[in-house]
Short mmCIF file of C-alpha atoms and ligand atoms in Angstrom, two decimals:
data_model
loop_
_atom_site.label_atom_id
_atom_site.label_comp_id
_atom_site.label_asym_id
_atom_site.label_seq_id
_atom_site.Cartn_x
_atom_site.Cartn_y
_atom_site.Cartn_z
CA MET A 98 -6.90 -20.04 -6.41
CA ASP A 99 -7.75 -16.75 -8.12
CA ARG A 100 -6.81 -16.27 -11.78
CA ILE A 101 -3.71 -14.22 -11.00
CA GLN A 102 -2.50 -16.93 -8.66
CA GLU A 103 -3.23 -19.66 -11.23
CA HIS A 104 -1.26 -17.81 -13.87
CA PHE A 105 1.64 -17.33 -11.45
CA ALA A 106 1.53 -21.04 -10.51
CA SER A 107 1.97 -21.92 -14.18
CA LYS A 108 5.29 -20.04 -14.20
CA ILE A 109 6.87 -21.81 -11.22
CA PRO A 110 7.98 -25.20 -12.67
CA ALA A 111 9.96 -23.59 -15.52
CA ALA A 112 11.66 -21.11 -13.18
CA GLN A 113 12.58 -23.91 -10.76
CA ALA A 114 13.92 -26.07 -13.59
CA GLU A 115 15.92 -23.20 -15.08
CA ILE A 116 17.75 -22.58 -11.80
CA LYS A 117 18.31 -26.30 -11.18
CA THR A 118 19.87 -26.83 -14.60
CA PHE A 119 21.90 -23.64 -14.35
CA LEU A 120 23.28 -24.62 -10.95
CA ALA A 121 24.11 -28.14 -12.11
CA GLU A 122 26.10 -26.70 -15.00
CA HIS A 123 27.64 -23.61 -13.47
CA GLY A 124 27.24 -23.88 -9.72
CA GLU A 125 30.96 -24.33 -9.08
CA LYS A 126 32.09 -21.38 -11.23
CA VAL A 127 33.64 -18.30 -9.60
CA ILE A 128 32.19 -14.87 -10.46
CA GLY A 129 34.64 -12.58 -8.71
CA GLU A 130 36.80 -11.87 -5.75
CA ILE A 131 35.97 -10.15 -2.48
CA LYS A 132 38.34 -7.44 -1.30
CA VAL A 133 39.01 -7.00 2.39
CA SER A 134 37.84 -3.37 2.06
CA GLN A 135 34.40 -4.52 0.82
CA ILE A 136 33.81 -6.43 4.04
CA TYR A 137 34.32 -3.21 6.01
CA GLN A 138 32.42 -1.04 3.53
CA GLY A 139 28.90 -2.40 3.67
CA MET A 140 29.54 -5.19 1.14
CA ARG A 141 29.41 -2.66 -1.72
CA GLY A 142 29.51 -4.27 -5.13
CA MET A 143 29.46 -7.90 -3.92
CA PRO A 144 26.92 -9.83 -6.01
CA ALA A 145 25.45 -11.95 -3.25
CA LEU A 146 21.70 -12.02 -3.91
CA ILE A 147 19.28 -13.08 -6.62
CA CYS A 148 16.53 -10.59 -7.45
CA GLU A 149 14.70 -11.25 -10.70
CA THR A 150 12.20 -8.40 -10.57
CA SER A 151 14.50 -5.45 -11.25
CA LYS A 152 18.15 -4.61 -11.86
CA LEU A 153 20.01 -1.39 -11.11
CA ASP A 154 22.69 -0.24 -13.52
CA PRO A 155 25.05 2.35 -11.99
CA GLU A 156 24.98 4.53 -15.12
CA GLU A 157 21.46 4.00 -16.39
CA GLY A 158 19.43 3.36 -13.24
CA ILE A 159 16.63 0.91 -12.61
CA ARG A 160 15.03 -1.47 -15.10
CA PHE A 161 11.98 -3.48 -14.05
CA ARG A 162 12.10 -6.88 -15.77
CA GLY A 163 14.24 -5.19 -18.40
CA TYR A 164 12.10 -2.06 -18.90
CA SER A 165 13.22 1.49 -18.04
CA ILE A 166 10.85 3.98 -16.44
CA PRO A 167 10.24 5.95 -19.69
CA GLU A 168 9.47 2.66 -21.46
CA LEU A 169 7.01 1.66 -18.74
CA GLN A 170 5.33 5.05 -18.97
CA LYS A 171 4.50 4.09 -22.55
CA LEU A 172 3.86 0.36 -22.12
CA LEU A 173 1.96 -0.09 -18.86
CA PRO A 174 -1.80 0.49 -18.90
CA ALA A 175 -3.07 3.80 -17.50
CA TYR A 176 -6.34 4.70 -15.80
CA PRO A 177 -9.03 5.48 -18.44
CA GLY A 178 -8.37 8.95 -19.83
CA CYS A 179 -5.07 9.29 -17.94
CA GLN A 180 -1.41 8.78 -18.75
CA GLU A 181 0.71 7.62 -15.84
CA PRO A 182 1.34 3.89 -15.43
CA LEU A 183 -0.84 2.03 -12.95
CA PRO A 184 1.13 0.32 -10.15
CA GLU A 185 -1.13 -2.71 -10.62
CA GLY A 186 0.57 -3.12 -14.01
CA LEU A 187 4.03 -2.85 -12.53
CA PHE A 188 3.08 -5.52 -9.99
CA TYR A 189 1.85 -7.83 -12.75
CA LEU A 190 4.97 -7.24 -14.83
CA ILE A 191 7.45 -7.99 -12.07
CA LEU A 192 5.48 -10.98 -10.72
CA MET A 193 4.82 -12.66 -14.08
CA ASN A 194 7.72 -11.32 -16.16
CA GLU A 195 5.08 -10.38 -18.71
CA LEU A 196 3.64 -7.04 -19.79
CA PRO A 197 0.01 -6.84 -18.63
CA THR A 198 -2.99 -6.15 -20.80
CA ASP A 199 -5.69 -3.70 -19.68
CA ASP A 200 -7.70 -6.72 -18.51
CA ASP A 201 -4.82 -8.07 -16.42
CA VAL A 202 -4.50 -4.71 -14.70
CA ARG A 203 -8.22 -4.45 -14.07
CA ARG A 204 -8.12 -7.92 -12.55
CA VAL A 205 -5.32 -6.93 -10.14
CA SER A 206 -7.19 -3.72 -9.24
CA ASN A 207 -10.41 -5.63 -8.52
CA ASN A 208 -8.55 -8.33 -6.61
CA TRP A 209 -6.87 -5.78 -4.35
CA ALA A 210 -10.16 -3.89 -3.87
CA ARG A 211 -11.85 -7.13 -2.76
CA ARG A 212 -9.10 -7.79 -0.22
CA ALA A 213 -8.87 -4.25 1.14
CA ILE A 214 -10.95 -4.53 4.32
CA VAL A 215 -8.83 -3.81 7.39
CA PRO A 216 -9.97 -5.47 10.64
CA PRO A 217 -11.04 -2.96 13.33
CA HIS A 218 -8.39 -4.06 15.84
CA VAL A 219 -5.70 -2.65 13.54
CA PHE A 220 -7.13 0.86 13.88
CA LYS A 221 -7.54 0.38 17.63
CA THR A 222 -3.91 -0.69 17.95
CA ILE A 223 -2.75 2.41 16.06
CA ASP A 224 -5.08 4.54 18.19
CA ALA A 225 -3.29 3.29 21.32
CA LEU A 226 -0.21 5.26 20.23
CA PRO A 227 0.13 8.98 20.95
CA SER A 228 -0.88 10.83 17.77
CA HIS A 229 2.57 12.49 17.60
CA THR A 230 4.22 9.06 17.18
CA HIS A 231 6.26 9.18 13.98
CA PRO A 232 4.05 7.95 11.10
CA MET A 233 6.61 5.27 10.16
CA THR A 234 6.35 3.84 13.68
CA GLN A 235 2.56 3.87 13.44
CA PHE A 236 2.85 2.18 10.05
CA VAL A 237 5.03 -0.63 11.37
CA VAL A 238 2.72 -1.12 14.36
CA GLY A 239 -0.24 -1.24 11.95
CA ILE A 240 1.50 -3.87 9.80
CA MET A 241 2.24 -6.01 12.84
CA ALA A 242 -1.37 -5.64 14.04
CA LEU A 243 -2.51 -6.90 10.62
CA ARG A 244 -0.46 -10.06 11.20
CA THR A 245 -3.41 -11.70 12.94
CA GLU A 246 -4.59 -12.31 9.36
CA SER A 247 -1.51 -14.23 8.20
CA GLU A 248 -2.54 -17.27 6.15
CA PHE A 249 1.05 -18.48 6.01
CA ALA A 250 1.41 -18.47 9.80
CA LYS A 251 -1.80 -20.50 10.11
CA ALA A 252 -0.80 -22.94 7.37
CA TYR A 253 2.67 -23.40 8.83
CA ALA A 254 1.23 -24.13 12.27
CA ASN A 255 -0.97 -26.76 10.58
CA GLY A 256 2.04 -28.44 8.97
CA VAL A 257 1.71 -27.28 5.35
CA PRO A 258 4.38 -28.88 3.10
CA LYS A 259 7.25 -26.76 1.82
CA SER A 260 6.07 -27.01 -1.79
CA GLU A 261 2.92 -25.10 -0.82
CA TYR A 262 4.52 -22.27 1.18
CA TRP A 263 4.22 -19.90 -1.73
CA GLU A 264 0.43 -20.23 -1.91
CA THR A 265 -0.28 -18.68 1.47
CA THR A 266 2.62 -16.24 1.03
CA TYR A 267 0.81 -15.05 -2.10
CA GLU A 268 -2.38 -14.62 -0.03
CA ASP A 269 -0.52 -12.65 2.64
CA ALA A 270 1.29 -10.50 0.08
CA MET A 271 -1.89 -9.67 -1.83
CA ASN A 272 -3.83 -8.92 1.34
CA LEU A 273 -1.07 -6.74 2.69
CA ILE A 274 -0.64 -4.73 -0.51
CA ALA A 275 -4.42 -4.32 -0.70
CA ARG A 276 -4.75 -3.10 2.90
CA LEU A 277 -1.70 -0.86 3.30
CA PRO A 278 -3.23 2.22 1.63
CA ARG A 279 -6.13 2.10 4.11
CA VAL A 280 -3.74 1.78 7.07
CA ALA A 281 -1.49 4.56 5.75
CA ALA A 282 -4.41 6.90 5.06
CA TYR A 283 -5.77 6.18 8.52
CA ILE A 284 -2.44 7.22 10.07
CA TYR A 285 -2.35 10.38 7.97
CA ARG A 286 -5.88 11.50 8.78
CA ARG A 287 -5.40 10.61 12.45
CA ALA A 288 -2.14 12.52 12.78
CA TYR A 289 -2.96 15.60 10.71
CA LYS A 290 -6.69 15.84 9.92
CA ASN A 291 -8.36 15.53 13.33
CA GLY A 292 -9.09 11.86 12.81
CA GLU A 293 -11.64 12.67 10.08
CA HIS A 294 -11.32 9.49 8.07
CA ILE A 295 -12.45 8.97 4.50
CA GLU A 296 -14.11 5.77 3.29
CA PRO A 297 -12.55 4.05 0.29
CA ASP A 298 -13.97 4.62 -3.18
CA THR A 299 -13.99 1.13 -4.65
CA LYS A 300 -14.59 2.45 -8.17
CA LEU A 301 -11.07 3.87 -8.19
CA ASP A 302 -7.80 2.08 -8.86
CA TRP A 303 -5.45 1.20 -5.98
CA ALA A 304 -3.34 4.40 -6.07
CA GLY A 305 -6.29 6.63 -7.01
CA ASN A 306 -8.25 5.30 -4.05
CA PHE A 307 -5.24 5.84 -1.81
CA ALA A 308 -5.11 9.50 -2.90
CA HIS A 309 -8.85 9.74 -2.23
CA MET A 310 -8.55 8.26 1.30
CA LEU A 311 -5.69 10.65 2.08
CA GLY A 312 -8.10 13.47 1.19
CA TYR A 313 -6.65 14.56 -2.17
CA ASP A 314 -9.23 14.07 -4.82
CA ASN A 315 -8.00 15.93 -7.86
CA GLU A 316 -7.03 13.85 -10.89
CA GLU A 317 -3.54 15.37 -11.11
CA PHE A 318 -2.70 14.20 -7.57
CA ARG A 319 -4.06 10.74 -8.39
CA GLU A 320 -1.79 10.67 -11.42
CA LEU A 321 1.12 11.64 -9.16
CA MET A 322 0.27 8.77 -6.81
CA ARG A 323 0.14 6.30 -9.72
CA LEU A 324 3.57 7.40 -10.89
CA TYR A 325 4.97 7.60 -7.35
CA MET A 326 3.71 4.11 -6.39
CA THR A 327 5.14 2.67 -9.61
CA ILE A 328 8.65 4.13 -9.45
CA HIS A 329 9.28 3.59 -5.71
CA SER A 330 8.22 -0.07 -5.77
CA ASP A 331 11.41 -1.97 -6.48
CA HIS A 332 15.15 -1.20 -6.71
CA GLU A 333 16.79 -4.62 -7.04
CA GLY A 334 17.65 -6.81 -4.06
CA GLY A 335 20.43 -5.22 -2.05
CA ASN A 336 18.91 -1.96 -0.76
CA VAL A 337 18.15 -1.98 2.95
CA SER A 338 14.37 -2.42 2.77
CA ALA A 339 14.35 -5.08 0.03
CA HIS A 340 17.26 -6.96 1.52
CA THR A 341 15.70 -6.91 4.98
CA VAL A 342 12.37 -8.30 3.77
CA HIS A 343 14.24 -11.09 1.97
CA LEU A 344 16.55 -11.80 4.93
CA VAL A 345 13.79 -11.93 7.54
CA GLY A 346 11.58 -13.89 5.16
CA SER A 347 14.34 -16.45 4.73
CA ALA A 348 13.76 -17.53 8.35
CA LEU A 349 10.19 -18.36 7.22
CA SER A 350 8.89 -15.34 9.06
CA ASP A 351 5.62 -14.48 7.32
CA ALA A 352 5.02 -11.56 4.96
CA TYR A 353 3.81 -9.28 7.78
CA GLN A 354 6.88 -9.85 9.94
CA SER A 355 9.24 -9.59 6.99
CA PHE A 356 7.67 -6.46 5.57
CA ALA A 357 7.50 -4.72 8.97
CA ALA A 358 11.22 -5.39 9.41
CA GLY A 359 11.93 -3.92 5.97
CA MET A 360 9.91 -0.82 6.84
CA ASN A 361 12.08 -0.22 9.89
CA GLY A 362 15.00 -0.16 7.48
CA LEU A 363 13.20 2.20 5.12
CA ALA A 364 12.66 4.52 8.11
CA GLY A 365 16.40 5.23 8.34
CA PRO A 366 17.59 8.68 7.15
CA LEU A 367 20.17 7.23 4.76
CA HIS A 368 17.37 5.26 3.05
CA GLY A 369 13.68 6.16 2.69
CA LEU A 370 13.48 8.77 5.44
CA ALA A 371 15.65 10.94 3.17
CA ASN A 372 12.44 12.00 1.41
CA GLN A 373 11.26 13.85 4.54
CA GLU A 374 14.79 15.07 5.26
CA VAL A 375 15.02 16.73 1.84
CA ILE A 376 11.98 18.91 2.44
CA LYS A 377 12.94 19.62 6.05
CA TRP A 378 16.42 20.68 4.92
CA THR A 379 15.02 22.77 2.04
CA LEU A 380 12.51 24.58 4.27
CA GLU A 381 15.19 25.23 6.90
CA MET A 382 17.44 26.60 4.20
CA LYS A 383 14.76 28.98 2.92
CA GLU A 384 14.11 30.14 6.46
CA ALA A 385 17.81 30.62 7.27
CA ILE A 386 18.34 32.61 4.07
CA GLY A 387 15.06 34.46 4.52
CA SER A 388 13.85 33.94 0.96
CA GLU A 389 11.24 31.86 -0.84
CA THR A 390 13.57 31.55 -3.80
CA PRO A 391 17.20 31.59 -2.65
CA THR A 392 19.78 32.26 -5.34
CA LYS A 393 22.22 29.56 -6.46
CA GLU A 394 24.99 31.36 -4.57
CA GLU A 395 22.93 31.35 -1.36
CA ILE A 396 22.10 27.65 -1.83
CA ALA A 397 25.79 26.86 -2.39
CA GLN A 398 26.72 28.70 0.80
CA TYR A 399 24.07 26.80 2.78
CA CYS A 400 25.31 23.47 1.38
CA GLN A 401 28.82 24.29 2.54
CA GLU A 402 27.46 25.00 6.03
CA THR A 403 25.61 21.65 6.03
CA LEU A 404 28.79 19.81 5.07
CA ALA A 405 30.88 21.79 7.56
CA GLY A 406 28.39 20.69 10.25
CA GLY A 407 29.31 17.07 9.47
CA LYS A 408 25.92 16.34 7.90
CA VAL A 409 24.91 14.88 4.55
CA ILE A 410 22.96 16.77 1.92
CA PRO A 411 19.79 14.67 1.82
CA GLY A 412 18.56 13.40 -1.53
CA PHE A 413 22.00 13.25 -3.11
CA GLY A 414 24.34 10.30 -3.49
CA HIS A 415 23.70 6.60 -3.85
CA ALA A 416 25.40 3.36 -2.97
CA VAL A 417 25.09 1.99 -6.52
CA LEU A 418 23.98 4.76 -8.91
CA ARG A 419 26.60 7.00 -10.51
CA LYS A 420 24.26 9.27 -12.50
CA THR A 421 21.05 11.20 -11.90
CA ASP A 422 18.45 8.69 -10.71
CA PRO A 423 15.84 8.13 -13.48
CA ARG A 424 13.22 8.15 -10.72
CA TYR A 425 14.32 11.74 -10.02
CA THR A 426 14.06 12.56 -13.72
CA ALA A 427 10.55 11.08 -13.97
CA GLN A 428 9.40 13.28 -11.09
CA ARG A 429 11.15 16.34 -12.54
CA GLU A 430 9.32 15.77 -15.81
CA PHE A 431 6.04 15.51 -13.91
CA ALA A 432 6.80 18.87 -12.28
CA MET A 433 7.75 20.47 -15.61
CA LYS A 434 4.47 19.27 -17.09
CA HIS A 435 2.13 20.16 -14.24
CA MET A 436 3.74 22.95 -12.18
CA PRO A 437 6.67 24.59 -13.97
CA GLU A 438 6.04 27.89 -12.17
CA ASP A 439 5.90 26.43 -8.63
CA PRO A 440 8.50 28.41 -6.61
CA LEU A 441 9.51 25.29 -4.65
CA PHE A 442 10.13 23.48 -7.94
CA GLN A 443 12.43 26.35 -8.91
CA VAL A 444 14.32 25.90 -5.64
CA ILE A 445 14.61 22.12 -6.17
CA SER A 446 15.88 22.80 -9.72
CA ASN A 447 18.46 25.25 -8.42
CA ILE A 448 19.60 22.73 -5.79
CA TYR A 449 20.03 20.22 -8.67
CA ASP A 450 22.23 22.73 -10.50
CA VAL A 451 24.36 23.52 -7.46
CA VAL A 452 24.80 20.42 -5.27
CA PRO A 453 26.61 17.96 -7.63
CA GLY A 454 29.53 20.35 -8.12
CA ILE A 455 29.84 20.91 -4.39
CA LEU A 456 29.74 17.19 -3.56
CA GLU A 457 32.22 16.43 -6.35
CA ALA A 458 34.61 19.02 -4.90
CA THR A 459 34.70 17.15 -1.58
CA GLY A 460 36.67 14.47 -3.44
CA LYS A 461 35.05 11.68 -1.48
CA VAL A 462 31.40 11.44 -2.55
CA LYS A 463 31.20 8.69 -5.17
CA ASN A 464 27.90 9.85 -6.66
CA PRO A 465 27.12 13.58 -6.47
CA TRP A 466 23.82 13.24 -8.35
CA PRO A 467 20.26 13.36 -6.95
CA ASN A 468 18.38 10.21 -5.97
CA VAL A 469 14.62 9.54 -5.90
CA ASP A 470 14.13 11.37 -2.60
CA ALA A 471 15.43 14.72 -3.84
CA HIS A 472 12.22 15.43 -5.74
CA SER A 473 9.23 13.61 -4.28
CA GLY A 474 8.54 16.04 -1.43
CA GLN A 475 8.24 19.05 -3.73
CA LEU A 476 5.49 17.36 -5.74
CA LEU A 477 3.57 16.43 -2.60
CA MET A 478 3.96 19.93 -1.16
CA HIS A 479 2.54 21.38 -4.38
CA TYR A 480 -0.77 19.57 -3.87
CA GLY A 481 -0.96 20.50 -0.19
CA LEU A 482 0.40 17.30 1.36
CA VAL A 483 2.85 19.31 3.42
CA GLU A 484 3.23 17.04 6.47
CA TYR A 485 6.63 15.73 5.50
CA ASP A 486 6.98 13.33 8.45
CA PHE A 487 4.46 11.23 6.55
CA TYR A 488 6.41 10.99 3.29
CA THR A 489 8.30 7.78 4.07
CA VAL A 490 4.99 5.98 4.65
CA LEU A 491 4.10 6.70 1.01
CA PHE A 492 7.44 5.22 -0.03
CA GLY A 493 6.68 2.21 2.19
CA VAL A 494 3.26 1.52 0.65
CA SER A 495 4.88 1.45 -2.77
CA ARG A 496 7.84 -0.67 -1.61
CA ALA A 497 5.39 -3.40 -0.60
CA ILE A 498 4.84 -4.17 -4.29
CA GLY A 499 8.48 -5.01 -5.01
CA THR A 500 9.50 -6.62 -1.74
CA LEU A 501 6.42 -8.82 -1.40
CA THR A 502 6.57 -9.93 -5.03
CA ASN A 503 10.11 -11.05 -4.26
CA LEU A 504 8.92 -12.88 -1.16
CA ILE A 505 6.36 -14.82 -3.21
CA TRP A 506 9.13 -15.83 -5.62
CA ASP A 507 11.47 -16.67 -2.73
CA ARG A 508 8.90 -19.19 -1.49
CA ALA A 509 8.12 -20.52 -4.97
CA LEU A 510 11.81 -21.17 -5.54
CA ALA A 511 12.33 -22.50 -2.00
CA MET A 512 15.10 -19.98 -1.32
CA PRO A 513 17.06 -21.11 1.76
CA LEU A 514 17.81 -19.41 5.04
CA GLU A 515 20.19 -16.50 4.45
CA ARG A 516 23.26 -16.87 6.60
CA PRO A 517 26.48 -15.29 5.32
CA GLY A 518 29.71 -15.87 7.15
CA SER A 519 31.51 -13.24 9.20
CA THR A 520 35.11 -12.95 10.22
CA THR A 521 37.18 -10.89 12.65
CA THR A 522 39.87 -8.26 12.13
CA GLY A 523 42.24 -10.51 14.08
CA LEU A 524 41.69 -13.42 11.70
CA LEU A 525 42.11 -11.23 8.65
CA LYS A 526 45.33 -9.76 10.06
CA LYS A 527 46.67 -13.23 10.77
CA ARG A 528 45.94 -14.20 7.20
CA PHE A 529 47.52 -11.18 5.51
CA GLU A 530 50.18 -10.01 7.93
CA ALA A 531 51.76 -13.32 8.81
N1 LIG B 781 26.17 14.62 1.39
C1 LIG B 781 27.34 14.65 2.06
N2 LIG B 781 28.22 13.64 2.10
C2 LIG B 781 27.90 12.54 1.37
C3 LIG B 781 26.72 12.45 0.62
C4 LIG B 781 25.82 13.53 0.65
N3 LIG B 781 24.67 13.52 0.02
N4 LIG B 781 26.69 11.25 0.01
C5 LIG B 781 27.81 10.59 0.39
N5 LIG B 781 28.53 11.38 1.21
C6 LIG B 781 29.78 11.03 1.92
C7 LIG B 781 29.54 9.82 2.79
O1 LIG B 781 28.91 10.20 4.00
C8 LIG B 781 30.95 9.30 2.96
O2 LIG B 781 31.60 10.12 3.89
P1 LIG B 781 32.68 9.53 4.94
O3 LIG B 781 33.74 8.89 4.10
O4 LIG B 781 33.14 10.73 5.68
O5 LIG B 781 31.94 8.54 5.78
C9 LIG B 781 31.56 9.57 1.59
O6 LIG B 781 30.77 10.63 0.99
C10 LIG B 781 31.56 8.37 0.65
O7 LIG B 781 30.25 7.89 0.57
P2 LIG B 781 29.74 7.18 -0.79
O8 LIG B 781 30.56 5.95 -0.98
O9 LIG B 781 29.67 8.15 -1.89
O10 LIG B 781 28.23 6.81 -0.42
P3 LIG B 781 27.67 5.53 0.33
O11 LIG B 781 27.48 4.45 -0.66
O12 LIG B 781 28.46 5.21 1.54
O13 LIG B 781 26.26 6.07 0.85
C11 LIG B 781 24.20 7.21 0.70
C12 LIG B 781 25.17 6.27 -0.01
C13 LIG B 781 22.90 7.26 -0.11
C14 LIG B 781 23.88 6.66 2.09
C15 LIG B 781 24.84 8.62 0.78
O14 LIG B 781 25.07 9.12 -0.50
C16 LIG B 781 24.03 9.60 1.60
O15 LIG B 781 24.15 9.63 2.82
N6 LIG B 781 23.15 10.44 0.93
C17 LIG B 781 22.26 11.32 1.62
C18 LIG B 781 21.06 10.56 2.19
C19 LIG B 781 20.13 10.11 1.10
O16 LIG B 781 19.76 10.86 0.22
N7 LIG B 781 19.70 8.84 1.17
C20 LIG B 781 18.68 8.30 0.26
C21 LIG B 781 19.21 7.28 -0.74
C22 LIG B 781 18.10 6.75 -1.62
C23 LIG B 781 17.14 5.88 -0.84
O17 LIG B 781 17.57 4.82 -0.32
O18 LIG B 781 15.98 6.26 -0.64
#
């Protein structure tokens, strides 16, 4: 066991005991009612999952183990001489429920660097796909190709006892998180940079090295990647990607299978793919209007056309949030600090001023405010990462931190197979119309 794993192991008995005692005392209590409409409306608002790593408040947004994003920007260690939180620290915080020291973060960084070697067959598998294959598809194929390395699958085949499942799940999760930047950068360079790949720089931190392998070596872009990888990591348990990883993992599918499934969910346009859709929509709008900096009136007109076409305005709305997403605000602040004069930032700001009023006026959109995806593309475009089909892969690399931390905990707490009940309209009618 490495030191991180040992420290995690020390936390398991107390967490198991806490849940056991709590269930013995309160397991039969009722926490609410389910309305018929909720069953038809994507189970909105039904508390049906346990996720300890983060909690989403509709008004305030995400808190990771109780800490807001601005708090984490102050409390989590940064790279020497820099300011943005290191995702290694976020990982440590949500895994251990403990703020990391600089040493803890360095240990995670070194641990991931040691594990980061990707076997050659993974690159060959990706190379078998046409280079125009959507990057998210290449990413999922790459994750599945990495599955040959699953320690959990091997241990399970050898009859490992249930109490030890978490140990190899930890190995798989750490290996996967460590290797994903290399796989993602490989896909990027293959698809857009003539296959000119860049070797890792092991002196850098996880996100800084990822920026380097993508081909963006200035410190400001590395800082963006550190912030980006931190804030996209976890968003409680019910979003499509997190829920999918948990659901598939509950069948004792290993971390590779579970995470690949979650990434297919992230690749949907109502979820993570919205980050590419925002930039695509914004560029199409600028082109249609014929201006680099459309006025608010022109933007409003274009929004009305989008809605009239039966389409959503990407980057706005949320299933849980009812205010501006603090992940949006963190990115807006990054833009105000580093690129206040960027014309595309001005456009994104104007969209922010215009869209909520328009969505509110429809009378049906429950949350007219921007979500995380409304801003990320502008920041990437600013530094020259303009290939927006790739953006959801960046989201996916970050999402590994939250979803796989949850999978380790799922195994440590011996979470059971997830299997909710379903009903039929006929049965419901019989019950209520008799
Ligand atoms: N533009 C236009 N219409 C929107 C809208 C938007 N941005 N957001 C919601 N609506 C519509 C819905 O499509 C729905 O219409 P119908 O009743 O005609 O089907 C109605 O408003 C009510 O929806 P809601 O209850 O407010 O929202 P949901 O919880 O059903 O959906 C979400 C949430 C995110 C899928 C939705 O707001 C949306 O489609 N937004 C645009 C896509 C997007 O940005 N997704 C990224 C979310 C963040 C992430 O996961 O990365």
